[in-house]
PDB file of C-alpha atoms in Angstrom:
ATOM      1  CA  GLU D   1      18.893   8.698   9.691  1.00 48.00           C
ATOM      2  CA  ASN D   2      17.691   5.716   8.589  1.00 50.00           C
ATOM      3  CA  LEU D   3      14.079   6.842  10.356  1.00 54.00           C
ATOM      4  CA  ARG D   4      14.834   9.191   8.199  1.00 55.00           C
ATOM      5  CA  LYS D   5      14.638   7.893   4.974  1.00 50.00           C
ATOM      6  CA  LEU D   6      11.928   6.039   6.507  1.00 51.00           C
ATOM      7  CA  LYS D   7       9.161   9.064   6.414  1.00 53.00           C
ATOM      8  CA  ARG D   8      10.514  10.571   3.854  1.00 53.00           C
ATOM      9  CA  ILE D   9       9.380   7.619   1.626  1.00 49.00           C
ATOM     10  CA  LYS D  10       6.146   8.062   4.059  1.00 53.00           C
ATOM     11  CA  ASP D  11       5.467  10.998   3.630  1.00 54.00           C
ATOM     12  CA  ARG D  12       5.910  10.714  -1.031  1.00 56.00           C
ATOM     13  CA  THR D  13       3.272   7.516  -1.044  1.00 68.00           C
ATOM     14  CA  ILE D  14      -0.154   8.484  -0.599  1.00 74.00           C
ATOM     15  CA  LEU D  15      -3.112   5.659  -0.376  1.00 77.00           C
ATOM     16  CA  ASN D  16      -6.068   6.255  -3.552  1.00 77.00           C
ATOM     17  CA  LYS D  17      -9.510   4.716  -1.974  1.00 80.00           C
ATOM     18  CA  ASP D  18     -10.840   1.162  -4.007  1.00 80.00           C
ATOM     19  CA  ASN D  19     -14.508   0.439  -4.973  1.00 86.00           C
ATOM     20  CA  ASP D  20     -15.229  -0.481  -1.741  1.00 90.00           C
ATOM     21  CA  GLN D  21     -13.102   2.436   0.476  1.00 93.00           C
ATOM     22  CA  ILE D  22     -13.908   5.817   0.276  1.00 94.00           C
ATOM     23  CA  TYR D  23     -12.424   9.676   2.650  1.00 94.00           C
ATOM     24  CA  GLY D  24     -14.131  11.053   5.434  1.00 95.00           C
ATOM     25  CA  LYS D  25     -13.968  13.643   7.468  1.00 96.00           C
ATOM     26  CA  VAL D  26     -13.848  12.624  11.443  1.00 96.00           C
ATOM     27  CA  ILE D  27     -15.948  15.107  13.026  1.00 96.00           C
ATOM     28  CA  LYS D  28     -16.562  12.797  16.441  1.00 95.00           C
ATOM     29  CA  LEU D  29     -14.117   9.956  18.893  1.00 95.00           C
ATOM     30  CA  LEU D  30     -16.182   7.707  20.801  1.00 95.00           C
ATOM     31  CA  GLY D  31     -13.074   6.493  22.262  1.00 89.00           C
ATOM     32  CA  ASN D  32     -12.573   2.367  22.041  1.00 91.00           C
ATOM     33  CA  CYS D  33     -11.334   2.645  19.020  1.00 91.00           C
ATOM     34  CA  ARG D  34     -14.442   3.877  17.644  1.00 95.00           C
ATOM     35  CA  LEU D  35     -15.568   7.648  15.506  1.00 95.00           C
ATOM     36  CA  TYR D  36     -17.997   9.158  13.778  1.00 97.00           C
ATOM     37  CA  VAL D  37     -16.781  10.172  10.037  1.00 97.00           C
ATOM     38  CA  LEU D  38     -18.481  12.239   7.364  1.00 95.00           C
ATOM     39  CA  CYS D  39     -17.226  10.257   4.106  1.00 94.00           C
ATOM     40  CA  GLU D  40     -17.850  11.935   0.728  1.00 92.00           C
ATOM     41  CA  ASP D  41     -21.165  10.603  -0.243  1.00 91.00           C
ATOM     42  CA  GLY D  42     -22.701  12.514   2.771  1.00 92.00           C
ATOM     43  CA  ILE D  43     -23.128   9.494   4.601  1.00 94.00           C
ATOM     44  CA  THR D  44     -22.159   9.795   9.310  1.00 96.00           C
ATOM     45  CA  ARG D  45     -20.797   6.420   9.663  1.00 96.00           C
ATOM     46  CA  LEU D  46     -20.255   4.137  13.011  1.00 96.00           C
ATOM     47  CA  CYS D  47     -16.234   3.564  12.238  1.00 96.00           C
ATOM     48  CA  HIS D  48     -12.746   1.486  14.174  1.00 95.00           C
ATOM     49  CA  ILE D  49      -9.382   2.177  13.952  1.00 93.00           C
ATOM     50  CA  ARG D  50      -8.154  -0.545  12.904  1.00 88.00           C
ATOM     51  CA  GLY D  51      -5.237  -1.869  14.474  1.00 84.00           C
ATOM     52  CA  LYS D  52      -2.169  -1.520  12.953  1.00 81.00           C
ATOM     53  CA  LEU D  53      -3.412   1.802  12.275  1.00 83.00           C
ATOM     54  CA  LYS D  54      -4.517   2.803  16.213  1.00 75.00           C
ATOM     55  CA  LYS D  55      -0.798   1.277  17.009  1.00 80.00           C
ATOM     56  CA  ASN D  56       0.667   3.898  14.489  1.00 81.00           C
ATOM     57  CA  THR D  57      -1.216   7.135  14.300  1.00 85.00           C
ATOM     58  CA  TRP D  58      -3.035  10.251  16.080  1.00 90.00           C
ATOM     59  CA  ILE D  59      -6.127  10.414  14.535  1.00 92.00           C
ATOM     60  CA  VAL D  60      -8.042  13.597  15.827  1.00 93.00           C
ATOM     61  CA  GLU D  61     -11.191  15.745  15.026  1.00 94.00           C
ATOM     62  CA  ASN D  62     -11.369  17.256  11.133  1.00 93.00           C
ATOM     63  CA  ASP D  63      -8.973  14.602  10.000  1.00 93.00           C
ATOM     64  CA  LEU D  64      -8.707  13.429   6.729  1.00 94.00           C
ATOM     65  CA  VAL D  65      -8.687   9.284   6.273  1.00 94.00           C
ATOM     66  CA  LEU D  66      -9.771   6.794   4.618  1.00 93.00           C
ATOM     67  CA  VAL D  67     -12.280   5.113   5.481  1.00 94.00           C
ATOM     68  CA  SER D  68     -12.948   1.251   4.278  1.00 93.00           C
ATOM     69  CA  LEU D  69     -16.835   0.199   3.672  1.00 93.00           C
ATOM     70  CA  ARG D  70     -18.341  -2.894   4.746  1.00 90.00           C
ATOM     71  CA  ASP D  71     -20.555  -5.379   1.973  1.00 89.00           C
ATOM     72  CA  TYR D  72     -23.117  -6.354   5.259  1.00 91.00           C
ATOM     73  CA  GLN D  73     -23.041  -2.757   6.592  1.00 89.00           C
ATOM     74  CA  GLU D  74     -24.016  -0.388   4.929  1.00 89.00           C
ATOM     75  CA  ASP D  75     -23.713   2.527   8.048  1.00 92.00           C
ATOM     76  CA  LYS D  76     -20.471   1.259   9.596  1.00 95.00           C
ATOM     77  CA  GLY D  77     -17.168   1.020   8.499  1.00 95.00           C
ATOM     78  CA  ASP D  78     -12.865   1.052   9.099  1.00 94.00           C
ATOM     79  CA  VAL D  79     -11.096   3.507   8.973  1.00 94.00           C
ATOM     80  CA  ILE D  80      -7.693   2.531   7.659  1.00 92.00           C
ATOM     81  CA  TYR D  81      -5.211   5.214   7.053  1.00 92.00           C
ATOM     82  CA  LYS D  82      -4.973   8.539   7.746  1.00 92.00           C
ATOM     83  CA  TYR D  83      -3.079  11.819   5.416  1.00 91.00           C
ATOM     84  CA  ASN D  84      -1.807  14.665   6.235  1.00 89.00           C
ATOM     85  CA  GLU D  85      -1.057  17.682   5.286  1.00 90.00           C
ATOM     86  CA  LYS D  86       1.192  17.453   2.348  1.00 89.00           C
ATOM     87  CA  GLN D  87      -0.783  14.770   0.948  1.00 89.00           C
ATOM     88  CA  ILE D  88      -4.292  15.700   1.143  1.00 90.00           C
ATOM     89  CA  THR D  89      -3.056  18.207  -0.653  1.00 89.00           C
ATOM     90  CA  ASP D  90      -1.444  15.758  -3.591  1.00 89.00           C
ATOM     91  CA  LEU D  91      -5.394  14.779  -2.895  1.00 89.00           C
ATOM     92  CA  LYS D  92      -6.284  18.298  -4.433  1.00 90.00           C
ATOM     93  CA  LYS D  93      -4.177  18.318  -7.404  1.00 89.00           C
ATOM     94  CA  ASN D  94      -5.067  14.987  -8.414  1.00 87.00           C
ATOM     95  CA  ASN D  95      -8.740  16.049  -8.261  1.00 87.00           C
ATOM     96  CA  GLU D  96      -9.290  13.199  -5.775  1.00 86.00           C
ATOM     97  CA  ILE D  97     -11.153  14.397  -3.096  1.00 88.00           C
ATOM     98  CA  ASN D  98     -13.463  17.784  -4.112  1.00 83.00           C
ATOM     99  CA  ASN D  99     -12.662  21.345  -1.943  1.00 79.00           C
ATOM    100  CA  ASP D 100     -15.718  22.194  -0.387  1.00 80.00           C
ATOM    101  CA  PHE D 101     -15.759  17.887   1.880  1.00 76.00           C
ATOM    102  CA  LEU D 102     -12.649  19.159   3.796  1.00 72.00           C
ATOM    103  CA  ILE D 103     -14.178  23.004   4.787  1.00 66.00           C
TER     104      ILE D 103
END
């Protein structure tokens, strides 16, 4: 029963991007917690799945993720969050992401 409550609470919360973060779409899995992500700004980045996320979440191609950009490496980043279908719909309603980006 408590797990169901936690799952419902997790589905309701949406993590929006900050200044050093960007939305991205997974385009290729490379293994060893690395993947290529096409970001909103049109740059394909080599990203690493953060440790906390890789233990709890399964990421596949075409998933919408939140990428934390690195100050010292512009072409690399870290995946810090994966959005589910309901959260993607909410982001579209709030005009956080462009509909053309997800096609």
